[in-house]
Coordinates of C-alpha atoms in Angstrom, one line a residue:
Chain A
M1 CA 14.8 -14.8 -21.5
N2 CA 14.1 -11.1 -21.4
N3 CA 17.4 -9.3 -21.3
L4 CA 16.6 -7.2 -18.2
K5 CA 15.5 -10.4 -16.4
K6 CA 19.0 -11.8 -17.0
V7 CA 20.6 -8.5 -15.8
A8 CA 18.5 -8.7 -12.6
I9 CA 19.5 -12.3 -11.9
D10 CA 23.2 -11.5 -12.6
S11 CA 23.0 -8.5 -10.3
L12 CA 21.5 -10.6 -7.5
N13 CA 24.3 -13.2 -8.0
E14 CA 27.0 -10.5 -7.9
R15 CA 25.6 -9.4 -4.5
G16 CA 25.7 -12.9 -3.2
I17 CA 22.1 -14.0 -3.8
T18 CA 21.4 -17.1 -6.0
I19 CA 18.0 -18.2 -7.2
D20 CA 18.7 -21.5 -5.3
S21 CA 19.3 -19.7 -2.0
M22 CA 15.8 -18.0 -2.3
A23 CA 14.1 -21.2 -3.5
S24 CA 15.4 -23.2 -0.5
I25 CA 13.7 -20.7 1.9
V26 CA 10.5 -21.0 -0.1
Y27 CA 10.8 -24.8 0.1
E28 CA 11.4 -24.8 3.8
L29 CA 8.4 -22.6 4.6
Q30 CA 6.1 -24.5 2.3
K31 CA 7.0 -28.2 2.6
E32 CA 4.8 -28.7 5.7
Y33 CA 1.7 -27.4 3.9
N34 CA 2.3 -28.7 0.4
D35 CA 3.8 -31.6 -1.4
I36 CA 6.3 -29.6 -3.4
T37 CA 9.8 -30.0 -4.8
L38 CA 12.7 -27.7 -4.5
E39 CA 12.7 -27.6 -8.3
Y40 CA 9.2 -26.2 -8.3
C41 CA 10.2 -23.6 -5.8
K42 CA 13.1 -22.6 -8.0
D43 CA 10.8 -22.2 -11.0
T44 CA 8.4 -20.1 -9.0
V45 CA 11.1 -17.8 -7.8
L46 CA 12.4 -17.4 -11.3
S47 CA 8.9 -16.7 -12.6
T48 CA 8.5 -13.7 -10.3
L49 CA 11.4 -12.1 -12.2
D50 CA 9.2 -12.0 -15.4
K51 CA 7.4 -9.0 -14.0
D52 CA 8.5 -5.5 -14.8
E53 CA 7.9 -4.4 -11.2
V54 CA 10.2 -7.1 -9.8
I55 CA 13.0 -6.5 -12.2
N56 CA 12.8 -2.7 -11.6
A57 CA 12.8 -3.1 -7.8
V58 CA 15.8 -5.5 -8.0
L59 CA 17.9 -3.2 -10.2
T60 CA 17.0 0.0 -8.4
G61 CA 17.6 -1.5 -4.9
I62 CA 21.0 -2.9 -5.8
A63 CA 22.0 0.3 -7.6
I64 CA 21.3 2.2 -4.4
D65 CA 23.2 -0.2 -2.2
K66 CA 26.2 -0.1 -4.5
A67 CA 26.2 3.7 -4.8
T68 CA 25.9 4.0 -1.0
E69 CA 28.9 1.5 -0.6
Q70 CA 31.0 3.8 -2.8
H71 CA 29.8 7.0 -1.0
L72 CA 28.4 8.5 -4.2
F73 CA 25.4 10.2 -2.5
D74 CA 25.5 13.3 -0.5
P75 CA 26.8 12.5 3.0
E76 CA 23.6 13.0 5.0
I77 CA 21.6 10.5 3.0
N78 CA 24.6 8.2 2.4
D79 CA 25.0 7.9 6.1
I80 CA 21.3 7.2 6.7
I81 CA 21.2 4.4 4.1
I82 CA 24.4 2.8 5.5
E83 CA 23.1 3.0 9.0
D84 CA 19.9 1.1 8.0
S85 CA 18.0 2.2 11.1
K86 CA 14.5 1.0 11.9
L87 CA 13.3 4.5 11.2
Y88 CA 14.6 4.4 7.6
G89 CA 11.7 2.6 5.8
I90 CA 12.4 3.4 2.1
D91 CA 14.0 -0.1 1.7
E92 CA 10.8 -1.8 2.9
I93 CA 8.7 0.5 0.7
L94 CA 10.7 -0.3 -2.4
A95 CA 10.2 -4.0 -1.6
L96 CA 6.4 -3.3 -1.4
S97 CA 6.5 -2.7 -5.2
I98 CA 7.1 -6.5 -5.4
V99 CA 5.0 -7.6 -2.5
N100 CA 1.9 -5.6 -3.4
I101 CA 1.4 -7.2 -6.8
Y102 CA 1.3 -10.6 -5.1
G103 CA -1.5 -9.7 -2.7
S104 CA -2.0 -10.2 1.0
I105 CA -0.4 -13.6 1.4
A106 CA 2.8 -12.0 0.1
L107 CA 2.4 -9.1 2.5
T108 CA 2.1 -11.0 5.7
N109 CA 5.0 -13.3 4.7
F110 CA 7.1 -10.3 3.9
G111 CA 6.6 -8.8 7.4
Y112 CA 7.4 -12.1 9.0
L113 CA 10.6 -12.7 6.9
D114 CA 11.7 -9.1 7.4
K115 CA 11.5 -9.5 11.1
L116 CA 13.0 -13.0 11.5
K117 CA 15.5 -12.8 8.6
P118 CA 16.1 -16.5 8.2
H119 CA 19.2 -17.9 6.4
I120 CA 20.5 -15.8 3.4
I121 CA 18.3 -12.8 4.4
G122 CA 20.0 -12.7 7.9
E123 CA 23.4 -13.3 6.4
I124 CA 23.3 -10.3 4.0
D125 CA 21.7 -8.2 6.7
K126 CA 24.6 -9.1 9.0
L127 CA 27.2 -8.2 6.3
G128 CA 25.5 -4.9 6.0
K129 CA 25.3 -4.2 9.8
E130 CA 29.0 -5.1 10.0
K131 CA 29.6 -2.4 7.4
K132 CA 31.3 -4.9 5.1
R133 CA 28.7 -4.3 2.4
C134 CA 25.7 -2.0 2.1
N135 CA 22.8 -4.4 1.9
T136 CA 20.1 -2.0 3.2
F137 CA 17.8 -2.6 0.2
L138 CA 19.0 -6.1 -0.8
D139 CA 17.7 -8.0 2.3
D140 CA 14.2 -6.5 1.8
I141 CA 14.2 -7.3 -1.9
V142 CA 15.2 -10.9 -1.3
A143 CA 12.4 -11.2 1.4
A144 CA 10.0 -9.7 -1.1
I145 CA 10.8 -12.1 -3.9
I146 CA 10.5 -15.1 -1.5
S147 CA 7.2 -13.7 -0.2
A148 CA 6.0 -13.3 -3.8
A149 CA 6.9 -17.0 -4.6
L150 CA 5.1 -18.2 -1.4
S151 CA 2.0 -16.3 -2.4
K152 CA 2.1 -17.6 -6.0
I153 CA 2.3 -21.2 -4.7
A154 CA -0.6 -20.7 -2.3
H155 CA -2.8 -19.4 -5.1
N156 CA -1.8 -22.1 -7.5
N157 CA -2.6 -24.8 -5.0
A158 CA -6.0 -23.3 -4.3
Q159 CA -6.8 -23.4 -8.0
K160 CA -5.8 -27.0 -8.3
E161 CA -8.1 -27.9 -5.4
N162 CA -11.1 -26.3 -7.1
Chain B
M1 CA -13.1 11.8 24.3
N2 CA -14.4 11.9 20.7
N3 CA -17.8 10.0 20.7
L4 CA -16.8 7.7 17.8
K5 CA -13.6 6.8 19.6
K6 CA -15.7 5.7 22.6
V7 CA -18.0 3.6 20.3
A8 CA -14.9 2.0 18.8
I9 CA -13.5 1.0 22.2
D10 CA -16.9 -0.3 23.3
S11 CA -17.2 -2.3 20.1
L12 CA -13.8 -3.9 20.7
N13 CA -14.7 -4.7 24.3
E14 CA -17.9 -6.3 23.2
R15 CA -16.0 -8.5 20.8
G16 CA -13.6 -9.5 23.7
I17 CA -10.7 -7.1 23.0
T18 CA -9.7 -4.7 25.8
I19 CA -7.1 -1.9 25.5
D20 CA -5.2 -3.8 28.2
S21 CA -5.0 -7.0 26.2
M22 CA -3.5 -5.1 23.3
A23 CA -1.2 -3.0 25.5
S24 CA 0.3 -6.1 27.1
I25 CA 1.4 -7.5 23.7
V26 CA 3.0 -4.1 22.9
Y27 CA 4.8 -4.1 26.3
E28 CA 6.0 -7.7 25.8
L29 CA 7.4 -7.0 22.3
Q30 CA 9.0 -3.7 23.4
K31 CA 10.4 -4.2 26.9
E32 CA 13.7 -5.7 25.7
Y33 CA 14.4 -2.7 23.5
N34 CA 13.0 0.2 25.6
D35 CA 12.7 1.0 29.2
I36 CA 8.9 1.4 29.1
T37 CA 5.9 0.8 31.4
L38 CA 2.7 -1.0 30.7
E39 CA 0.9 2.3 31.4
Y40 CA 2.8 4.0 28.6
C41 CA 1.9 1.1 26.2
K42 CA -1.8 1.5 27.2
D43 CA -1.7 5.2 26.5
T44 CA -0.1 4.6 23.1
V45 CA -2.7 2.0 22.1
L46 CA -5.4 4.4 23.1
S47 CA -3.9 7.3 21.2
T48 CA -4.0 5.3 17.9
L49 CA -7.8 5.4 18.3
D50 CA -7.7 9.2 17.9
K51 CA -7.3 8.8 14.2
D52 CA -10.3 8.7 11.8
E53 CA -8.7 5.9 9.8
V54 CA -8.3 3.6 12.9
I55 CA -11.8 4.3 14.2
N56 CA -13.4 3.6 10.8
A57 CA -11.4 0.4 10.3
V58 CA -12.4 -0.9 13.7
L59 CA -16.1 -0.1 13.2
T60 CA -16.2 -1.4 9.7
G61 CA -14.3 -4.6 10.4
I62 CA -16.5 -5.5 13.5
A63 CA -19.6 -4.6 11.5
I64 CA -18.6 -7.1 8.8
D65 CA -17.8 -9.8 11.4
K66 CA -21.1 -9.4 13.2
A67 CA -23.2 -9.3 10.0
T68 CA -21.4 -12.5 8.8
E69 CA -22.1 -14.2 12.1
Q70 CA -25.8 -13.5 11.7
H71 CA -25.7 -14.6 8.0
L72 CA -26.9 -11.2 6.8
F73 CA -24.8 -11.3 3.6
D74 CA -25.5 -13.3 0.4
P75 CA -24.5 -16.9 1.0
E76 CA -21.5 -17.0 -1.4
I77 CA -19.6 -14.1 0.3
N78 CA -20.9 -14.9 3.8
D79 CA -19.4 -18.4 3.5
I80 CA -16.1 -17.0 2.2
I81 CA -15.8 -14.6 5.1
I82 CA -16.7 -17.2 7.7
E83 CA -14.1 -19.6 6.1
D84 CA -11.4 -17.0 6.5
S85 CA -9.1 -18.9 4.0
K86 CA -5.6 -17.7 3.3
L87 CA -6.8 -16.6 -0.2
Y88 CA -9.4 -14.1 1.3
G89 CA -7.2 -11.1 1.9
I90 CA -9.8 -8.3 2.4
D91 CA -9.3 -8.5 6.1
E92 CA -5.6 -7.9 5.9
I93 CA -6.3 -5.0 3.4
L94 CA -8.8 -3.4 5.7
A95 CA -6.1 -3.6 8.5
L96 CA -3.7 -1.9 6.1
S97 CA -5.8 1.3 6.5
I98 CA -4.4 1.4 10.0
V99 CA -0.9 0.0 9.3
N100 CA -0.1 2.3 6.4
I101 CA -0.5 5.5 8.3
Y102 CA 2.1 4.3 10.8
G103 CA 4.8 3.6 8.2
S104 CA 7.1 0.7 7.6
I105 CA 7.8 -0.3 11.2
A106 CA 4.1 -0.9 11.6
L107 CA 4.0 -2.9 8.3
T108 CA 6.7 -5.4 9.2
N109 CA 5.3 -5.8 12.7
F110 CA 1.8 -6.4 11.2
G111 CA 3.1 -9.2 9.0
Y112 CA 4.9 -10.8 11.9
L113 CA 1.9 -10.6 14.3
D114 CA -0.5 -11.8 11.6
K115 CA 1.6 -14.9 11.1
L116 CA 2.5 -15.7 14.7
K117 CA -0.8 -14.6 16.3
P118 CA 0.4 -14.3 19.9
H119 CA -2.0 -14.2 22.9
I120 CA -5.3 -12.4 22.3
I121 CA -4.8 -12.4 18.5
G122 CA -4.5 -16.2 18.5
E123 CA -7.4 -16.6 20.9
I124 CA -9.8 -14.7 18.7
D125 CA -8.5 -16.3 15.6
K126 CA -9.1 -19.7 17.2
L127 CA -12.7 -18.8 18.3
G128 CA -13.3 -17.8 14.6
K129 CA -11.7 -21.0 13.2
E130 CA -13.9 -23.1 15.5
K131 CA -16.9 -21.2 14.1
K132 CA -17.9 -20.0 17.6
R133 CA -17.6 -16.4 16.4
C134 CA -16.7 -14.7 13.1
N135 CA -13.5 -13.0 13.9
T136 CA -12.1 -12.8 10.3
F137 CA -11.6 -9.1 10.4
L138 CA -11.1 -8.6 14.2
D139 CA -7.8 -10.5 14.5
D140 CA -6.2 -8.4 11.7
I141 CA -7.5 -5.1 13.2
V142 CA -6.1 -6.0 16.6
A143 CA -2.7 -6.9 15.0
A144 CA -2.8 -3.6 13.2
I145 CA -3.5 -1.5 16.3
I146 CA -0.7 -3.2 18.1
S147 CA 1.7 -2.7 15.1
A148 CA 0.7 1.0 15.0
A149 CA 1.5 1.4 18.7
L150 CA 4.8 -0.4 18.3
S151 CA 5.7 2.0 15.4
K152 CA 4.7 5.1 17.4
I153 CA 6.9 4.0 20.4
A154 CA 9.9 3.4 18.0
H155 CA 9.5 6.9 16.4
N156 CA 9.0 8.6 19.8
N157 CA 12.1 7.0 21.2
A158 CA 14.2 8.0 18.2
Q159 CA 13.1 11.6 18.7
K160 CA 14.1 11.6 22.4
E161 CA 17.5 10.3 21.5
N162 CA 18.2 13.2 19.0
Chain C
M1 CA -15.8 -19.8 -16.0
N2 CA -15.0 -20.0 -12.3
N3 CA -18.3 -20.0 -10.4
L4 CA -17.3 -17.1 -8.1
K5 CA -16.3 -15.1 -11.1
K6 CA -19.8 -15.5 -12.5
V7 CA -21.3 -14.5 -9.1
A8 CA -19.1 -11.4 -9.1
I9 CA -20.2 -10.4 -12.6
D10 CA -23.9 -11.0 -11.7
S11 CA -23.5 -8.9 -8.5
L12 CA -22.0 -6.1 -10.5
N13 CA -24.9 -6.3 -13.0
E14 CA -27.5 -6.3 -10.3
R15 CA -26.0 -3.1 -8.9
G16 CA -26.1 -1.4 -12.4
I17 CA -22.6 -2.1 -13.6
T18 CA -22.0 -4.0 -16.8
I19 CA -18.7 -5.2 -18.2
D20 CA -19.4 -3.1 -21.2
S21 CA -19.9 0.1 -19.2
M22 CA -16.4 -0.4 -17.6
A23 CA -14.8 -1.4 -21.0
S24 CA -16.1 1.8 -22.6
I25 CA -14.2 3.9 -20.1
V26 CA -11.1 1.9 -20.6
Y27 CA -11.5 2.3 -24.4
E28 CA -12.0 6.1 -24.1
L29 CA -8.9 6.6 -21.9
Q30 CA -6.7 4.3 -24.0
K31 CA -7.7 5.0 -27.6
E32 CA -5.4 8.0 -28.0
Y33 CA -2.4 6.0 -26.9
N34 CA -3.1 2.6 -28.5
D35 CA -4.7 1.2 -31.5
I36 CA -7.2 -1.0 -29.6
T37 CA -10.8 -2.2 -30.0
L38 CA -13.6 -2.0 -27.6
E39 CA -13.8 -5.8 -27.7
Y40 CA -10.2 -6.0 -26.5
C41 CA -11.0 -3.6 -23.6
K42 CA -14.0 -5.8 -22.7
D43 CA -11.8 -9.0 -22.7
T44 CA -9.2 -7.2 -20.5
V45 CA -11.9 -6.0 -18.0
L46 CA -13.2 -9.6 -17.8
S47 CA -9.8 -11.0 -17.3
T48 CA -9.2 -9.0 -14.2
L49 CA -12.1 -10.9 -12.6
D50 CA -10.0 -14.1 -12.9
K51 CA -8.0 -13.1 -9.8
D52 CA -9.1 -14.1 -6.3
E53 CA -8.4 -10.6 -5.0
V54 CA -10.7 -8.9 -7.5
I55 CA -13.5 -11.3 -7.0
N56 CA -13.3 -11.0 -3.2
A57 CA -13.1 -7.2 -3.3
V58 CA -16.2 -7.1 -5.6
L59 CA -18.3 -9.5 -3.5
T60 CA -17.3 -7.9 -0.1
G61 CA -17.8 -4.3 -1.3
I62 CA -21.2 -5.0 -2.7
A63 CA -22.2 -7.0 0.4
I64 CA -21.3 -3.9 2.6
D65 CA -23.3 -1.5 0.3
K66 CA -26.3 -3.8 0.3
A67 CA -26.2 -4.4 4.1
T68 CA -25.9 -0.6 4.7
E69 CA -28.8 0.1 2.4
Q70 CA -30.9 -2.2 4.5
H71 CA -29.6 -0.7 7.8
L72 CA -28.3 -4.1 9.0
F73 CA -25.2 -2.6 10.7
D74 CA -25.1 -0.8 14.0
P75 CA -26.4 2.8 13.5
E76 CA -23.0 4.6 14.1
I77 CA -21.1 2.8 11.3
N78 CA -24.2 2.4 9.1
D79 CA -24.6 6.2 9.1
I80 CA -20.9 6.7 8.4
I81 CA -21.0 4.4 5.4
I82 CA -24.2 5.9 3.9
E83 CA -22.7 9.4 4.4
D84 CA -19.6 8.4 2.3
S85 CA -17.6 11.4 3.6
K86 CA -14.1 12.2 2.4
L87 CA -12.8 11.1 5.8
Y88 CA -14.2 7.6 5.4
G89 CA -11.5 5.9 3.4
I90 CA -12.3 2.2 3.9
D91 CA -13.9 2.1 0.5
E92 CA -10.7 3.3 -1.2
I93 CA -8.7 0.9 0.9
L94 CA -10.8 -2.1 -0.2
A95 CA -10.4 -1.0 -3.8
L96 CA -6.6 -1.0 -3.2
S97 CA -6.7 -4.8 -2.9
I98 CA -7.5 -4.7 -6.6
V99 CA -5.3 -1.7 -7.6
N100 CA -2.1 -2.9 -5.7
I101 CA -1.8 -6.2 -7.7
Y102 CA -1.7 -4.2 -10.9
G103 CA 1.2 -1.9 -9.9
S104 CA 1.8 1.8 -10.1
I105 CA 0.0 2.5 -13.4
A106 CA -3.2 1.2 -11.8
L107 CA -2.6 3.3 -8.7
T108 CA -2.3 6.6 -10.5
N109 CA -5.2 5.8 -12.8
F110 CA -7.3 4.9 -9.7
G111 CA -6.6 8.3 -8.0
Y112 CA -7.5 10.1 -11.2
L113 CA -10.7 8.2 -11.8
D114 CA -11.7 8.4 -8.1
K115 CA -11.4 12.2 -8.3
L116 CA -13.0 12.8 -11.7
K117 CA -15.6 10.0 -11.6
P118 CA -16.3 9.9 -15.4
H119 CA -19.5 8.3 -16.8
I120 CA -20.8 5.2 -14.9
I121 CA -18.5 5.9 -11.9
G122 CA -20.1 9.4 -11.5
E123 CA -23.6 8.0 -12.0
I124 CA -23.4 5.4 -9.3
D125 CA -21.7 8.0 -7.0
K126 CA -24.6 10.4 -7.6
L127 CA -27.2 7.7 -6.9
G128 CA -25.4 7.1 -3.6
K129 CA -25.1 10.8 -2.7
E130 CA -28.8 11.2 -3.4
K131 CA -29.4 8.3 -0.9
K132 CA -31.3 6.4 -3.6
R133 CA -28.7 3.6 -3.2
C134 CA -25.7 3.0 -1.0
N135 CA -22.9 2.9 -3.6
T136 CA -20.1 3.9 -1.2
F137 CA -17.9 0.9 -2.0
L138 CA -19.2 0.2 -5.5
D139 CA -17.8 3.4 -7.2
D140 CA -14.3 2.7 -5.9
I141 CA -14.4 -0.9 -6.9
V142 CA -15.5 0.0 -10.5
A143 CA -12.7 2.6 -10.6
A144 CA -10.3 0.0 -9.4
I145 CA -11.3 -2.6 -12.1
I146 CA -11.0 0.0 -14.8
S147 CA -7.6 1.1 -13.5
A148 CA -6.5 -2.6 -13.4
A149 CA -7.5 -3.0 -17.0
L150 CA -5.7 0.1 -18.1
S151 CA -2.5 -1.1 -16.4
K152 CA -2.8 -4.5 -18.0
I153 CA -3.1 -3.0 -21.4
A154 CA -0.1 -0.7 -20.9
H155 CA 2.1 -3.6 -19.8
N156 CA 0.9 -5.8 -22.6
N157 CA 1.7 -3.1 -25.2
A158 CA 5.2 -2.6 -23.8
Q159 CA 5.9 -6.3 -24.1
K160 CA 4.8 -6.3 -27.7
E161 CA 7.1 -3.5 -28.5
N162 CA 10.1 -5.3 -27.0
Chain D
M1 CA 14.2 22.9 13.3
N2 CA 15.4 19.3 13.0
N3 CA 18.7 19.3 11.0
L4 CA 17.6 16.7 8.5
K5 CA 14.4 18.7 7.9
K6 CA 16.5 21.6 6.9
V7 CA 18.7 19.4 4.6
A8 CA 15.5 18.1 2.9
I9 CA 14.2 21.6 2.3
D10 CA 17.6 22.8 1.0
S11 CA 17.7 19.7 -1.3
L12 CA 14.3 20.5 -2.7
N13 CA 15.3 24.2 -3.3
E14 CA 18.5 23.1 -5.0
R15 CA 16.3 21.0 -7.4
G16 CA 14.0 23.9 -8.1
I17 CA 11.2 23.2 -5.7
T18 CA 10.3 25.8 -3.0
I19 CA 7.8 25.4 -0.2
D20 CA 5.9 28.3 -1.7
S21 CA 5.6 26.5 -5.1
M22 CA 4.0 23.5 -3.4
A23 CA 1.8 25.6 -1.1
S24 CA 0.4 27.5 -4.0
I25 CA -0.9 24.3 -5.6
V26 CA -2.4 23.2 -2.2
Y27 CA -4.1 26.6 -2.0
E28 CA -5.5 26.5 -5.5
L29 CA -6.9 23.0 -5.0
Q30 CA -8.4 23.8 -1.6
K31 CA -9.7 27.4 -1.8
E32 CA -13.1 26.4 -3.3
Y33 CA -13.7 24.0 -0.4
N34 CA -12.2 25.9 2.5
D35 CA -11.7 29.4 3.7
I36 CA -8.0 29.1 4.0
T37 CA -4.9 31.4 3.4
L38 CA -1.8 30.7 1.4
E39 CA 0.1 31.1 4.7
Y40 CA -1.8 28.3 6.3
C41 CA -1.0 26.1 3.2
K42 CA 2.6 26.9 3.5
D43 CA 2.7 26.0 7.2
T44 CA 0.9 22.7 6.4
V45 CA 3.4 21.8 3.6
L46 CA 6.2 22.6 6.0
S47 CA 4.7 20.4 8.8
T48 CA 4.7 17.3 6.5
L49 CA 8.5 17.6 6.6
D50 CA 8.5 16.9 10.3
K51 CA 8.0 13.2 9.7
D52 CA 10.9 10.8 9.3
E53 CA 9.2 9.1 6.4
V54 CA 8.8 12.3 4.4
I55 CA 12.4 13.5 5.0
N56 CA 13.8 10.1 4.0
A57 CA 11.7 9.9 0.8
V58 CA 12.8 13.4 -0.2
L59 CA 16.5 12.7 0.5
T60 CA 16.5 9.3 -1.2
G61 CA 14.5 10.4 -4.2
I62 CA 16.7 13.4 -4.9
A63 CA 19.8 11.3 -4.3
I64 CA 18.7 8.8 -7.0
D65 CA 17.8 11.6 -9.5
K66 CA 21.2 13.3 -9.0
A67 CA 23.2 10.0 -9.2
T68 CA 21.3 9.1 -12.4
E69 CA 22.0 12.6 -13.9
Q70 CA 25.7 11.9 -13.3
H71 CA 25.5 8.4 -14.8
L72 CA 26.8 6.9 -11.5
F73 CA 24.6 3.7 -11.7
D74 CA 25.2 0.7 -13.9
P75 CA 24.0 1.6 -17.5
E76 CA 20.9 -0.7 -17.7
I77 CA 19.2 0.8 -14.6
N78 CA 20.6 4.3 -15.2
D79 CA 19.0 4.3 -18.7
I80 CA 15.7 3.0 -17.2
I81 CA 15.5 5.8 -14.6
I82 CA 16.4 8.6 -17.1
E83 CA 13.8 7.2 -19.5
D84 CA 11.1 7.4 -16.8
S85 CA 8.7 5.2 -18.8
K86 CA 5.2 4.5 -17.5
L87 CA 6.4 0.9 -16.8
Y88 CA 9.0 2.1 -14.3
G89 CA 6.9 2.6 -11.1
I90 CA 9.6 2.7 -8.4
D91 CA 9.3 6.5 -8.3
E92 CA 5.6 6.3 -7.5
I93 CA 6.2 3.6 -5.0
L94 CA 8.8 5.7 -3.2
A95 CA 6.3 8.6 -3.1
L96 CA 3.8 6.2 -1.5
S97 CA 6.0 6.2 1.6
I98 CA 4.7 9.8 2.0
V99 CA 1.2 9.3 0.7
N100 CA 0.4 6.2 2.8
I101 CA 0.9 7.8 6.1
Y102 CA -1.7 10.5 5.2
G103 CA -4.5 8.1 4.4
S104 CA -6.9 7.7 1.5
I105 CA -7.5 11.4 0.8
A106 CA -3.8 11.7 0.1
L107 CA -3.9 8.6 -2.1
T108 CA -6.5 9.8 -4.5
N109 CA -5.1 13.3 -4.7
F110 CA -1.7 11.8 -5.5
G111 CA -3.1 9.8 -8.4
Y112 CA -4.8 12.8 -9.7
L113 CA -1.8 15.1 -9.4
D114 CA 0.5 12.5 -10.9
K115 CA -1.7 12.2 -13.9
L116 CA -2.5 15.9 -14.5
K117 CA 0.9 17.3 -13.3
P118 CA -0.2 21.0 -12.7
H119 CA 2.3 23.9 -12.5
I120 CA 5.6 23.1 -10.8
I121 CA 5.0 19.3 -11.1
G122 CA 4.6 19.6 -14.8
E123 CA 7.6 21.9 -15.2
I124 CA 10.0 19.5 -13.5
D125 CA 8.5 16.6 -15.3
K126 CA 9.1 18.5 -18.6
L127 CA 12.7 19.3 -17.7
G128 CA 13.2 15.6 -17.0
K129 CA 11.5 14.4 -20.3
E130 CA 13.7 16.9 -22.2
K131 CA 16.7 15.2 -20.5
K132 CA 17.9 18.6 -19.1
R133 CA 17.6 17.1 -15.6
C134 CA 16.7 13.7 -14.2
N135 CA 13.5 14.5 -12.3
T136 CA 12.1 11.0 -12.4
F137 CA 11.7 10.7 -8.6
L138 CA 11.3 14.5 -7.8
D139 CA 7.9 15.0 -9.5
D140 CA 6.3 12.2 -7.6
I141 CA 7.8 13.3 -4.3
V142 CA 6.4 16.8 -4.9
A143 CA 3.0 15.5 -5.8
A144 CA 3.1 13.3 -2.7
I145 CA 4.0 16.2 -0.4
I146 CA 1.1 18.3 -1.9
S147 CA -1.3 15.4 -1.5
A148 CA -0.2 14.9 2.2
A149 CA -0.9 18.6 2.9
L150 CA -4.3 18.4 1.2
S151 CA -5.2 15.4 3.4
K152 CA -4.0 17.1 6.5
I153 CA -6.1 20.2 5.8
A154 CA -9.2 18.0 5.1
H155 CA -8.8 16.1 8.4
N156 CA -8.2 19.3 10.4
N157 CA -11.3 21.0 8.9
A158 CA -13.4 18.0 9.8
Q159 CA -12.2 18.1 13.4
K160 CA -13.0 21.8 13.7
E161 CA -16.6 21.1 12.5
N162 CA -17.2 18.5 15.1

């Protein structure tokens, strides 16, 4: 495995996000449409982390969250990132670097997950809102990886049918 | 009123979409967060149609839908557009020309609306899926205009609070 | 070869764009950075047409250009598309459905090519501006495919170095 | 003036970017198309900083550059950001949060400026490449603000003509 891919997975784990927790959301959202296994969802989530764009987004987003948590940025921007208001959209934009490369199915899934925040996405968002952690970027990155996996599964299925 | 803005509104009406039907979805999604009136939502929806990008997206999307309905395109692409499969994402992309200029709040709302398809969005999508009309581009454009209005209201409210 | 991929290549040919004409721009822009052959550039351009998003963008864009040429749309939007003014950005947006999935290297190359319009891109743009053809969407699609190939080559080279 | 707008302008100044240095690039790129003054370009550049998205992108990008310069992030991602390789595209993506809201004219100008890096954009990029500063995000943000101003001028001119 690419060394940076391993660093990205470790960073996600360290912030409370396992590959399994993302794969289970993928499975839940796909099982009604496709005859798939949790194992396949896990492999698909892992495969998104082969791409430079995904690794860079994960590492950068988590770096910003951690620096914000430790108040390493100038106070004005540090406060804005901790606050994570609806008007601060840089976290969603950074997640777009993942979402865009998986096309429009990823895009609509991302908007949906970012609004509903199911399971682990909601849990890390809540920890952030309670100021226990800064997860401003992490919840969007996790939603983006899940959206990417959902898109990949949809495109793979279509190719099998043809 | 700009002449092309009027043409865009007339085209939407002709395809079954009134400003009121979009404003009522905006109102429903916003009333729990903000003390707003339906009239204000209507004005905001109308104001999105001042922008060149929004007018061009409306006119182009409806032109594609109408030409598809009349089988004016080559059969391969005409069939793909009528089919409106999840793998055909050009309709979502065209809607992005509206969504992008209203920032990340518009983007997440768009993904959400495109997936849940409430009220008029669902109705035109259903007409399309039943092959009574080709609404492949229209439902995404309507979701995009509503998302744009939601974003504009959120930004306006934030400025009033400061 | 996927049948729709073949239709897309034939449609490009019919509008005056060969795989070779795109590959030669890729080669010219890359040869100073990489030790590559024209054949490799051609294979890379062809491989971008394996993706659903690229095929759909090619077929839709050319369908719009052809319908506009035959005045099949309502006059207001038909005139706007023929005119291809700087303010009509739907052609660039449609091309983004190709560019986005190839990441930020594709994006900056696209902006550059869309502004400078070298070789075949400039030739089809000129034919359109002289109203001999409607190439409003085609020039952006060709720039997008070339940008996608340039991005793919850059990422492949980076992986070889690691 | 909005307090955060002032902070954003001060942050740009502190990193070597004045409103004047951006306005002069806008003027140079526009003077052949429009009868405009440098003063008007300056006002337009300043007006882009009224938007939440632009302020947030400026403050976040500069915060990342400064933290990277001081080696405050984990070494893997800190090294990647300092390196500013073509494969690291998060800086371009962050700039897109500015570019997107100004539409397709901004987008193509951004790609062009990001590739050619005229004047102040090239100077800060060079300082970064020489490892005297970390300007990985700054050069893209400056290119994005200039692109936004160019798009605004183009749309304003079109409205005056109608």
